[in-house]
Coordinates of C-alpha atoms and ligand atoms in Angstrom, one line a residue:
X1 CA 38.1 -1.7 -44.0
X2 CA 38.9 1.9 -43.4
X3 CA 35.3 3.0 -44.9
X4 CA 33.5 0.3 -42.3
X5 CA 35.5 2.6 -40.0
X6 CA 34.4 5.8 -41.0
X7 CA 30.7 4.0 -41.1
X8 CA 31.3 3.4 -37.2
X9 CA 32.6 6.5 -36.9
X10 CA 31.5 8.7 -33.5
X11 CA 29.9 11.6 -35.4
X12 CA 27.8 8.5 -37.3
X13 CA 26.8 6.2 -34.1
X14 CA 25.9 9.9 -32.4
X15 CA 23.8 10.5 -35.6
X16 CA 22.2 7.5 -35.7
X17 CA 21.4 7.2 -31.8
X18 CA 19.8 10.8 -32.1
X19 CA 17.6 10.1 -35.3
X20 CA 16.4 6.7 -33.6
X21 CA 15.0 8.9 -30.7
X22 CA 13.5 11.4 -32.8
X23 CA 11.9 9.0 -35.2
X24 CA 10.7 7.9 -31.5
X25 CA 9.6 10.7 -29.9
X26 CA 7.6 11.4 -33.2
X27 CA 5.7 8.4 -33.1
X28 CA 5.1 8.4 -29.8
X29 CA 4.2 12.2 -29.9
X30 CA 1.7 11.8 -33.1
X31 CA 1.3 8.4 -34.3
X32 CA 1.1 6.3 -30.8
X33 CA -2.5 4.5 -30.4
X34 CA -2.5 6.9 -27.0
X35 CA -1.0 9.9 -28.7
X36 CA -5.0 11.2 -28.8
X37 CA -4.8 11.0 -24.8
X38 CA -4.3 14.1 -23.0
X39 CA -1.2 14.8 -20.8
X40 CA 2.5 16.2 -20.3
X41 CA 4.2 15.9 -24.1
X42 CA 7.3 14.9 -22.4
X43 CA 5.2 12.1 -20.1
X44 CA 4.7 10.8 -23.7
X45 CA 7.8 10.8 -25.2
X46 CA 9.8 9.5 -22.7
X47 CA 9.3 7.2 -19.2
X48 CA 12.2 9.3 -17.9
X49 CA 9.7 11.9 -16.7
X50 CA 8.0 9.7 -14.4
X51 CA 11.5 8.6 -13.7
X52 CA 12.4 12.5 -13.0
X53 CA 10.0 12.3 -10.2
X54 CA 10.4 8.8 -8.8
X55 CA 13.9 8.8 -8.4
X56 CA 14.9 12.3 -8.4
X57 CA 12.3 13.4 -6.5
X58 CA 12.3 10.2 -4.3
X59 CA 8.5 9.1 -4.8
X60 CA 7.0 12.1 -6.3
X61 CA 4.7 10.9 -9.0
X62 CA 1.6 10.0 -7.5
X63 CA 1.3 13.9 -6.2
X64 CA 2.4 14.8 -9.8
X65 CA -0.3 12.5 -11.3
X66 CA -2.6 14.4 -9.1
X67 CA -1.5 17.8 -10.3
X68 CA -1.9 16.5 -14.3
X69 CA -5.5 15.8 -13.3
X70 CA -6.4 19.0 -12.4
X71 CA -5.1 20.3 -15.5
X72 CA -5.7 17.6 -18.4
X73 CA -8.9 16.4 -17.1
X74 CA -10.1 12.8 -16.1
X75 CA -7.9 10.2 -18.1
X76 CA -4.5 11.5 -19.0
X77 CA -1.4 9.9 -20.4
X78 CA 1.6 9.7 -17.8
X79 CA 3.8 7.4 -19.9
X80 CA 4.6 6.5 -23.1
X81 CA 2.3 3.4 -22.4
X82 CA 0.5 4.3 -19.7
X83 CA -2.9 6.0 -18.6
X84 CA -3.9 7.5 -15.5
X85 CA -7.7 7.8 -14.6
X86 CA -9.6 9.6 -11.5
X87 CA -13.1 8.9 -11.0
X88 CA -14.6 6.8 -8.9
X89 CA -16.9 5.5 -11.3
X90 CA -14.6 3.9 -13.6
X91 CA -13.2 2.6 -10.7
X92 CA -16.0 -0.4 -10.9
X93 CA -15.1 -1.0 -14.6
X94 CA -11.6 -1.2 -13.9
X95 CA -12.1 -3.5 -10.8
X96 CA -14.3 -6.3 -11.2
X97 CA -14.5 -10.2 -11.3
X98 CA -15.7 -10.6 -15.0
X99 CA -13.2 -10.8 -18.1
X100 CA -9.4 -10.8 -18.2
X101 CA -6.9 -8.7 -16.0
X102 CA -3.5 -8.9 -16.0
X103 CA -1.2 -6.8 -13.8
X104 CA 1.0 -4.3 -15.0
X105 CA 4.1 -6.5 -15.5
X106 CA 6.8 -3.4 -15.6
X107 CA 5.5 -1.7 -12.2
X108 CA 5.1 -5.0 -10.2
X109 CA 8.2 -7.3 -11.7
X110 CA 10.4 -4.7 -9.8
X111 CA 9.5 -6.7 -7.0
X112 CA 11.7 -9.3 -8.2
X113 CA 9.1 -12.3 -7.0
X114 CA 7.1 -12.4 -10.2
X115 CA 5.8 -16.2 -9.1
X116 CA 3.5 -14.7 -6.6
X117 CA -0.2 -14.4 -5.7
X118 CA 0.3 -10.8 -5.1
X119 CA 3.0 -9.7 -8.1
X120 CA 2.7 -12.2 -10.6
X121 CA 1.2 -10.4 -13.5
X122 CA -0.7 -12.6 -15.8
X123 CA -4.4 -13.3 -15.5
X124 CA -4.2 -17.1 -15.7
X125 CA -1.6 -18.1 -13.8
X126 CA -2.9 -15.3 -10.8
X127 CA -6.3 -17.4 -11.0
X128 CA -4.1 -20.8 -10.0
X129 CA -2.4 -19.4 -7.4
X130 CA -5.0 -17.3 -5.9
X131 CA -7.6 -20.5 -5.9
X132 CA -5.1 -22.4 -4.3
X133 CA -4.5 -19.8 -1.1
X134 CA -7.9 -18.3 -1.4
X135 CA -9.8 -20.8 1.9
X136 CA -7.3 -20.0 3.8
X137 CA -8.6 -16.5 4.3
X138 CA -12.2 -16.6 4.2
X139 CA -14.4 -14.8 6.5
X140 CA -15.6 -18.1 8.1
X141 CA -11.9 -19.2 8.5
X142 CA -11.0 -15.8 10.3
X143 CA -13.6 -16.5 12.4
X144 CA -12.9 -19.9 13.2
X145 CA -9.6 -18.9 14.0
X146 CA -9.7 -15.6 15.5
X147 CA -8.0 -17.6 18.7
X148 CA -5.1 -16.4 17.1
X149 CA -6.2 -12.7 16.6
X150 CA -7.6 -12.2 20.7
X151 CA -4.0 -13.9 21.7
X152 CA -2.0 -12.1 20.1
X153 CA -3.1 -8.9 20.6
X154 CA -3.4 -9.8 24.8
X155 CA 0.3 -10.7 24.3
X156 CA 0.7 -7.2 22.7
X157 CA -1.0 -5.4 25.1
X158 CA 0.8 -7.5 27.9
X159 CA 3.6 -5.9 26.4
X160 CA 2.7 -2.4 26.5
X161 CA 1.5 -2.6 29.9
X162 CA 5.4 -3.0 30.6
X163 CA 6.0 0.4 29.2
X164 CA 3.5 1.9 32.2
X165 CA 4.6 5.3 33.1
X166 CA 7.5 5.6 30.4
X167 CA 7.6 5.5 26.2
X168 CA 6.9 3.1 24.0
X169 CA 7.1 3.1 20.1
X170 CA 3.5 2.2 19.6
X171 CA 4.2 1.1 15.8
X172 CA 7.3 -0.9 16.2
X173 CA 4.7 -2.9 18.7
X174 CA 1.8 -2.9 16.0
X175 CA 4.2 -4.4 13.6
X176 CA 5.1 -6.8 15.9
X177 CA 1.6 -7.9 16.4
X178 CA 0.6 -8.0 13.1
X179 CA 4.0 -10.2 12.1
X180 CA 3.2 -12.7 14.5
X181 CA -0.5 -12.5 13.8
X182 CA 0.4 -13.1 9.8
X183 CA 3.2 -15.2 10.3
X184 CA 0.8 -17.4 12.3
X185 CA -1.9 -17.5 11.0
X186 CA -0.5 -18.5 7.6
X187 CA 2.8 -20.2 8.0
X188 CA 1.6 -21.7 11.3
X189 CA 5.0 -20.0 12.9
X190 CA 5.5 -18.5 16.0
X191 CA 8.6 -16.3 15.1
X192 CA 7.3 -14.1 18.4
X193 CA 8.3 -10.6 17.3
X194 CA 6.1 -9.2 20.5
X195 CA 8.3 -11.0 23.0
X196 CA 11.7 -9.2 21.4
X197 CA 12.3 -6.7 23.1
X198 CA 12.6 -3.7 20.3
X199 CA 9.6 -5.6 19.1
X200 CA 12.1 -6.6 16.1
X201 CA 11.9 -3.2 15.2
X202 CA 14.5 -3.4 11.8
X203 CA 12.1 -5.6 10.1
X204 CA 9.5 -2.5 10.1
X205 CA 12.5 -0.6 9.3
X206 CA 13.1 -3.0 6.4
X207 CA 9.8 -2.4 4.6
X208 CA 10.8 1.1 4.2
X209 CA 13.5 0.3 2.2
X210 CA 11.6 -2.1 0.0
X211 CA 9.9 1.1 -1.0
X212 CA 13.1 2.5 -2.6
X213 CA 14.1 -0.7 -4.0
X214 CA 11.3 -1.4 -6.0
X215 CA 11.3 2.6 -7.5
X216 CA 14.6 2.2 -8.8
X217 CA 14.1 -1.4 -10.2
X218 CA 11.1 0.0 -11.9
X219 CA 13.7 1.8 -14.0
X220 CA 16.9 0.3 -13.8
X221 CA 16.3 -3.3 -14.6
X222 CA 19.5 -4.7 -13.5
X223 CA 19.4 -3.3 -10.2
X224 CA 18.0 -6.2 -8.4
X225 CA 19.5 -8.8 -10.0
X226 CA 23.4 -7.2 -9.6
X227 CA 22.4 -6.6 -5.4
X228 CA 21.6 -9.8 -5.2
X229 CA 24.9 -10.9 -6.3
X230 CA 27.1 -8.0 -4.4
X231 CA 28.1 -9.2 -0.6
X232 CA 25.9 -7.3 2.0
X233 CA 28.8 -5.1 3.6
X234 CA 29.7 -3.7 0.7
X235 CA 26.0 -2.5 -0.6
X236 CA 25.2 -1.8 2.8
X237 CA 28.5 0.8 3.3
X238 CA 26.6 3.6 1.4
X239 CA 23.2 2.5 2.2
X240 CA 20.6 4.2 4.5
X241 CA 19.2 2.8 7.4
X242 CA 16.1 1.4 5.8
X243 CA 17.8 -0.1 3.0
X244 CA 20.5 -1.4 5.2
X245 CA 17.7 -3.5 6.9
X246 CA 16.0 -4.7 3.8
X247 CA 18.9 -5.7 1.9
X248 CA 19.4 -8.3 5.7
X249 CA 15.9 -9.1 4.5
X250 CA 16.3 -9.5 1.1
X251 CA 19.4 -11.8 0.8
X252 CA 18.8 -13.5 4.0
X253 CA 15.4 -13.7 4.5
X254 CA 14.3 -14.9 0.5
X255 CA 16.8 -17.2 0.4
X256 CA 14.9 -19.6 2.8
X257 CA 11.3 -18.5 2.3
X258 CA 9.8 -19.3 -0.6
X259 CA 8.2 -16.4 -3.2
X260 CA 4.7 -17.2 -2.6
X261 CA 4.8 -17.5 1.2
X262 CA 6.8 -14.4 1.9
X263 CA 5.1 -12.4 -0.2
X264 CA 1.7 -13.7 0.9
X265 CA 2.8 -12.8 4.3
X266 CA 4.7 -10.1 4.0
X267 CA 1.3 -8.3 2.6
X268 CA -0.2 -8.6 6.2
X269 CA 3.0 -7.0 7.8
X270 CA 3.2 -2.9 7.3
X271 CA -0.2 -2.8 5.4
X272 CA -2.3 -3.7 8.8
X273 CA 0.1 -1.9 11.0
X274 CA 0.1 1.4 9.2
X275 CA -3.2 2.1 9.3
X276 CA -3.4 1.0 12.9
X277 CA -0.7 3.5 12.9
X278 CA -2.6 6.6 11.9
X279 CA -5.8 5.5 13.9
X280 CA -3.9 4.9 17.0
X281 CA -2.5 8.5 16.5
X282 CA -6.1 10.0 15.8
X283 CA -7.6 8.3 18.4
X284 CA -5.6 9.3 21.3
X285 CA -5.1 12.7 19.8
X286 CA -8.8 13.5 19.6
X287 CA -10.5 13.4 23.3
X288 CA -14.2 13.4 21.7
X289 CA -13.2 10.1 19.3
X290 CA -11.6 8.7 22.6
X291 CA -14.3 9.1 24.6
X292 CA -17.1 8.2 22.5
X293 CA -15.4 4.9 21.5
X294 CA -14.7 4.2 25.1
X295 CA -18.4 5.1 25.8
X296 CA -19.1 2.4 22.8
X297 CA -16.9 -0.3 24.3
X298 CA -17.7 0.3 27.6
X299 CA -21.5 -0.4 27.3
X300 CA -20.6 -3.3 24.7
X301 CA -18.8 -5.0 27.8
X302 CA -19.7 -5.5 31.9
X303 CA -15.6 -6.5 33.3
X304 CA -14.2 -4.2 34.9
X305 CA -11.7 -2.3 32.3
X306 CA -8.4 -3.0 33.7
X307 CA -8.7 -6.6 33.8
X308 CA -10.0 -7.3 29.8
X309 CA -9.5 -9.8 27.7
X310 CA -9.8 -8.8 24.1
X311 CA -13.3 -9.0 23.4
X312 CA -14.4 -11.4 20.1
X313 CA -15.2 -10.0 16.6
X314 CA -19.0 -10.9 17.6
X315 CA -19.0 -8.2 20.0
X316 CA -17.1 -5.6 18.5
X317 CA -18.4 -6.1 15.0
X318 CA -21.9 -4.4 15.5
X319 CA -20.3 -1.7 16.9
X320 CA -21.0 1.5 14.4
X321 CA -18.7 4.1 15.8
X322 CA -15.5 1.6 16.4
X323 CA -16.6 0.4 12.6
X324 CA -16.7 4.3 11.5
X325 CA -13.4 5.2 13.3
X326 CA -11.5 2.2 11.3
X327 CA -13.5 3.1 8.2
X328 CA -11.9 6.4 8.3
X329 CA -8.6 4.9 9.2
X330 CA -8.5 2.8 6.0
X331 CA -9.7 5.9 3.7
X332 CA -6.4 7.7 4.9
X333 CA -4.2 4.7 4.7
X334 CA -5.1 2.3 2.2
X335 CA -1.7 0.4 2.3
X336 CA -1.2 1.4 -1.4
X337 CA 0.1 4.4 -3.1
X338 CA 0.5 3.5 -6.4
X339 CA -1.2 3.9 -8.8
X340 CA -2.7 -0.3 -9.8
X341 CA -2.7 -0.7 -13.4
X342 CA -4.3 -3.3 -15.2
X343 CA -4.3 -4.8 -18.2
X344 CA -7.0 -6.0 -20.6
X345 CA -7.9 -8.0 -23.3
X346 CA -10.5 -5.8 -24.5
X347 CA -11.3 -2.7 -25.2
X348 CA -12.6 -0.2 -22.3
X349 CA -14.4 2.9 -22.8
X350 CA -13.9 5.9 -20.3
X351 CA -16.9 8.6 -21.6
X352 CA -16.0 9.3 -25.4
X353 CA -12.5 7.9 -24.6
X354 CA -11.7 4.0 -26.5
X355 CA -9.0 2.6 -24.6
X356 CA -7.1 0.2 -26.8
X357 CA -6.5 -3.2 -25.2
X358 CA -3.8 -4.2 -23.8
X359 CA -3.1 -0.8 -22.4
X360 CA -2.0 -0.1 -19.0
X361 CA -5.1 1.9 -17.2
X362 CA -4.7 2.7 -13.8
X363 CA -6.3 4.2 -10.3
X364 CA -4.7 5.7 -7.3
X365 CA -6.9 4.6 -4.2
X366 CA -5.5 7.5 -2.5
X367 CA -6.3 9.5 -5.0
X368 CA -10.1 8.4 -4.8
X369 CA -10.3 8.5 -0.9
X370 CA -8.3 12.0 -0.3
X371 CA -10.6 13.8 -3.1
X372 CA -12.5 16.4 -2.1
X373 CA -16.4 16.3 -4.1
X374 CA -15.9 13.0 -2.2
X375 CA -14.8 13.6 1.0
X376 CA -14.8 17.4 1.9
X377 CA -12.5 18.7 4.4
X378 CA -10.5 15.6 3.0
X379 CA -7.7 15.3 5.3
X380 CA -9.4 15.5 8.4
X381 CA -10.0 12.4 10.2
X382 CA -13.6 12.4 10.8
X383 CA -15.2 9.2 11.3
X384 CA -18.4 10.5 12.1
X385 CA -18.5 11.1 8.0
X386 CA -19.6 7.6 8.0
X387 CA -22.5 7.5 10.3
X388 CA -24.1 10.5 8.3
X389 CA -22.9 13.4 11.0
X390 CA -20.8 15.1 8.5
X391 CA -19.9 15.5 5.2
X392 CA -19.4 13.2 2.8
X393 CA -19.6 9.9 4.5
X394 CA -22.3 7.4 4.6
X395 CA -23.7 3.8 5.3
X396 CA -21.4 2.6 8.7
X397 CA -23.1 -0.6 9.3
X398 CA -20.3 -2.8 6.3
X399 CA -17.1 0.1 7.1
X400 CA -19.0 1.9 4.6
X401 CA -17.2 -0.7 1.8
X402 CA -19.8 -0.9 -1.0
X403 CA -20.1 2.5 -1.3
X404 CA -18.4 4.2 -4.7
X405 CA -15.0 5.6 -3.7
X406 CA -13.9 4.0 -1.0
X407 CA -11.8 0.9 -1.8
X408 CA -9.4 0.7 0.4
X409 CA -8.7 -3.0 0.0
X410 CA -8.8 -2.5 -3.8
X411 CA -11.4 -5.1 -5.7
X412 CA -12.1 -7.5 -8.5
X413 CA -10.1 -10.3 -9.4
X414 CA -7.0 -9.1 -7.6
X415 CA -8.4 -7.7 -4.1
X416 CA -6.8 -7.8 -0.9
X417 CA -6.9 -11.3 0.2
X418 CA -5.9 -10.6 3.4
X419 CA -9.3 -8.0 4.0
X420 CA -11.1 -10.0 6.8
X421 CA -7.7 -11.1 8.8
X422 CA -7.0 -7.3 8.7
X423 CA -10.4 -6.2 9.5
X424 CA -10.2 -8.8 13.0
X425 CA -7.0 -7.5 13.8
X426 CA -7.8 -3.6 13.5
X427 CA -10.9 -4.2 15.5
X428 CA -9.4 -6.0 18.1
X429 CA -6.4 -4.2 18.4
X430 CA -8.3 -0.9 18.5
X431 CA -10.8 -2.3 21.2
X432 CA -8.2 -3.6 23.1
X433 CA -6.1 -0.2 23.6
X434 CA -8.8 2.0 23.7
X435 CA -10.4 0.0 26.8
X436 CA -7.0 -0.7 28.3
X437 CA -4.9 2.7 28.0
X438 CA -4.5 6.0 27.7
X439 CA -1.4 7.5 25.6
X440 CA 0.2 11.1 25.3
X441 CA 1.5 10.7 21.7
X442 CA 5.2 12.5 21.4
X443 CA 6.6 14.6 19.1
X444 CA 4.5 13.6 16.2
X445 CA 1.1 15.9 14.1
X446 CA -0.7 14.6 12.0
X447 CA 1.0 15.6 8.8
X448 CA 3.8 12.7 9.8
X449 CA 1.1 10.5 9.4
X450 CA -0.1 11.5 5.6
X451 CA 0.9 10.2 2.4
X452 CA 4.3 12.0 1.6
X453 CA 5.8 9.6 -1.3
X454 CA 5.0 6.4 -3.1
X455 CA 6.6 3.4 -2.0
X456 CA 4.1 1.0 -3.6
X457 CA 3.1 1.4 0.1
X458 CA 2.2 4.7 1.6
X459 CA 5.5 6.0 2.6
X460 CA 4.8 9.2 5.7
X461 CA 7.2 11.4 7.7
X462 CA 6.7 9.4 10.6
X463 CA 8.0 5.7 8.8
X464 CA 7.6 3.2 11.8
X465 CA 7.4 5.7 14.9
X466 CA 5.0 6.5 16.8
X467 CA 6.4 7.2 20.4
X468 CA 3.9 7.8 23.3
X469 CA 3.6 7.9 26.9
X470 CA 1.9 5.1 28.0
X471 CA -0.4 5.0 31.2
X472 CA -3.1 2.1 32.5
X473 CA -6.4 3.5 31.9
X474 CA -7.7 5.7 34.6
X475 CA -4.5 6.2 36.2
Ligands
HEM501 C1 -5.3 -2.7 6.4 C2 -4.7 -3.8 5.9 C3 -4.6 -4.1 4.4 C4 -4.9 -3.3 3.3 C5 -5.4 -1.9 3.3 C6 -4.6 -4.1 2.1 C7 -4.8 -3.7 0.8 C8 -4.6 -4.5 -0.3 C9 -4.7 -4.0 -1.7 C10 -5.1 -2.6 -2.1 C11 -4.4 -5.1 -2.5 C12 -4.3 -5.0 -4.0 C13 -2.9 -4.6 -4.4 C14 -2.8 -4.5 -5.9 O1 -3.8 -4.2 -6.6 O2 -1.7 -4.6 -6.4 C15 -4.0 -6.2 -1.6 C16 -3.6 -7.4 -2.1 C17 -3.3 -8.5 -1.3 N1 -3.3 -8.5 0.1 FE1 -3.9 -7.0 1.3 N2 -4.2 -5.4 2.5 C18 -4.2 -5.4 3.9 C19 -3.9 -6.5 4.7 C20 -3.5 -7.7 4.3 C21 -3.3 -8.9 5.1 C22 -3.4 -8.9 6.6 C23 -3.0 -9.9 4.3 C24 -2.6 -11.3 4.6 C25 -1.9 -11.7 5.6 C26 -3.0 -9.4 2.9 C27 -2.8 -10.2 1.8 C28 -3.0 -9.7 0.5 C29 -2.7 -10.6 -0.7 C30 -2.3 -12.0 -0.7 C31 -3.0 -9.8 -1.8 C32 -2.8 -10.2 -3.3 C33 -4.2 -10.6 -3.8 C34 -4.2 -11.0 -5.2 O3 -3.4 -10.4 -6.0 O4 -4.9 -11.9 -5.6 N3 -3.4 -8.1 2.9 N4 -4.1 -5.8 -0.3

């Protein structure tokens, strides 16, 4: 007895704990099937160090995996089980139809709905649910129904047209729009977010927060699992204002709507409205890009401006500048920060490099779009880049879409579903408030608008504000 005791002795369990680590640091260091990869030793030896930057740092380590490119090359390691790649042309091995991709379970489990289209990691199971949802959003469908798109976004500028002469928060409206749009289109509710009258700003508000929730679930397992069983009030007491909202959403919201719905949904909410968002503040910050759309849409129509109705996708999808201007749009704001690892069953080979299968390879769309061999003068918002006026661009007539290194809806087996229902509603949206209004955006540059941490979605300065002084065009 008293020697079992002296086994369990402090000074032995310490021992013991430290020896396990550095038995597994060493193998992780120099005997790890990715010990070969280049990268940070400590990104090896321990996850902690992307933890260091995701929750310390509060979203850090997408800009850090940017930094490790520059100085490890191409394909580095940023975990102990991880790779990171940046090159557009692995990009189409990564992302296509043929073979077997699963999703990185640990990065999108933290979602805590891992019986979804859009989170569900394995390859098979994806396949079911995604065949099952898939008509629903085909191009012809959008078309069929774009009914649903033009109202909408009359009711929406209906609404704005009440702000005349004061300010309105342009986002918390383009949120609003593309709720109802979404929630319409594929729940077949009316849940009428553009007829409240803060345009039901908290549940913009409460995407924020899903941003923060999911980094620390990444890494604290439990932490999902024990909110969902604390009351509200008390979580909420040393919450911040974006959590407080989401944790409403979360316990509230989940409870009735199943997995697959909401999160189908949900995917149309803040990914639509934030790039609207930064074109919106592009558009009516630049006078030129005003004026030349304006010039486009004018000649593309013959009513008189004030009195428009939003004019169909047949009209406004010819339309090469409007096509540029949201082309650009989506290279700045791709909805997604993170990085999207996958997983296969094979072997892939990056140059000399033999990635073992089953390891987690991933790409940072943001990275891609905001590099600059691809896109010089990378942060400006240029659309003319894609009708061949400046640098870098190239081949307008499709958004540019086929064209290496700019993905902005991601691709193979698990692209954006949702692509042609967003493409409608940024094109009519756009048309619609370009012909209709002029704005003086407040407070706000364009740096509030850029990627400034990773919240699975692009988290910016600005969250879900964008105020401006609203006038009726010509006025
Ligand atoms: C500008 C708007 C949008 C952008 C940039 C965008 C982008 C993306 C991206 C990059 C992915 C892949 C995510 C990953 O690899 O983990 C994705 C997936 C998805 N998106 Fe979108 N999205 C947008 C709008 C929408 C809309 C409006 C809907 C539907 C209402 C939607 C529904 C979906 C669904 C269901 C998936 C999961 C597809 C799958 O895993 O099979 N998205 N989106």
């Amino acid at each position: 007895m008293e020697s079992v005791a002296r086994l369990l002795s402090w000074g032995n369990v310490v021992g013991v704990v430290f020896v396990y680590y550095l038995t597994l640091g060493f193998y992780r260091l120099f005997l790890h099937p990715l010990a070969r990869f280049p990268g940070p030793k400590l990104a090896a030896v321990s996850r902690w160090y992307e933890g260091y930057y995701d929750l310390i740092k509060g979203g850090q380590y997408t800009h850090k995996i940017k930094e490790l490119h520059k100085k490890y090359g191409p394909i580095i390691r940023i975990s102990p089980y991880e790779l990171h790649v940046i090159d557009p042309a692995f990009f189409e091995v990564l992302y296509r139809m043929d073979g077997r991709w699963d999703k990185y379970a640990w990065t999108y489990d933290a979602f805590g709905a891992r019986n979804s289209t859009i989170f569900g990691s394995d390859h098979d199971a994806h396949k079911a649910y995604r065949s099952a949802i898939a008509p629903l959003f085909s191009k012809a469908k959008i078309d069929a129904r774009q009914d649903i798109v033009l109202k909408n976004v009359d009711k929406f500028c209906e609404r704005i047209a009440g702000f005349a002469g004061t300010t309105v928060n342009l986002e918390a409206a383009t949120g609003a729009l593309a709720r109802d749009i979404a929630n319409e289109f594929i729940l077949g509710k009316k849940y009428n977010d553009l007829d409240s009258d803060d345009f039901n700003y908290a549940l913009s508000v409460a995407s924020l927060g899903t941003g923060k929730f999911w980094r620390t679930n990444k890494f604290i397992r439990w932490y999902g699992p024990a909110l969902k069983m604390m009351p509200v009030d008390w979580v909420s007491k040393t919450a911040d204002q974006g959590m407080k909202a989401f944790l409403r959403l979360f316990k509230a919201a989940f409870k009735h709507i199943r997995q697959e719905v909401g999160t189908v949904s949900g995917a149309g909410y803040e990914t639509t409205a934030s790039a609207l968002r930064l074109i919106f503040f592009h558009v009516f910050t630049n006078p030129p890009i005003l004026h030349r759309l304006r010039q486009e849409l004018d000649s593309a129509t013959t009513t008189t401006p004030l009195k428009l109705e939003p004019l169909p996708l047949k009209t406004l999808l010819p339309l090469p500048y409007l096509t540029a201007v949201l082309t650009e749009g989506l290279r700045l704001s791709p909805a997604v920060a993170t990085r999207a690892a996958r997983i296969s069953d094979k072997d892939l080979f990056y140059g000399a490099w033999r990635i073992p299968a089953r390891t987690p390879v991933g790409m940072t769309t943001l990275l891609m779009h905001t590099d600059e061999k691809l896109y010089p003068d990378a942060m400006r918002f240029d659309p003319g880049r894609w009708l061949g006026e400046g640098a870098g661009g190239g081949g307008a007539k499709k958004g540019g879409l086929g064209r290496r290194g700019l993905a902005p809806f991601g691709r193979g087996t698990r692209g954006c579903l949702g692509m042609h229902l967003a493409w409608a509603e940024m094109y009519v949206a756009l048309a619609a408030l370009v012909q209709r209004f002029d704005f003086v955006i407040e407070g706000a540059t364009a740096t509030d608008f850029e990627f400034e941490r990773d919240d699975f979605s692009i988290g910016t300065k600005a969250g879900c504000n964008l105020l401006a002084r609203v006038s009726l065009r010509g006025n």
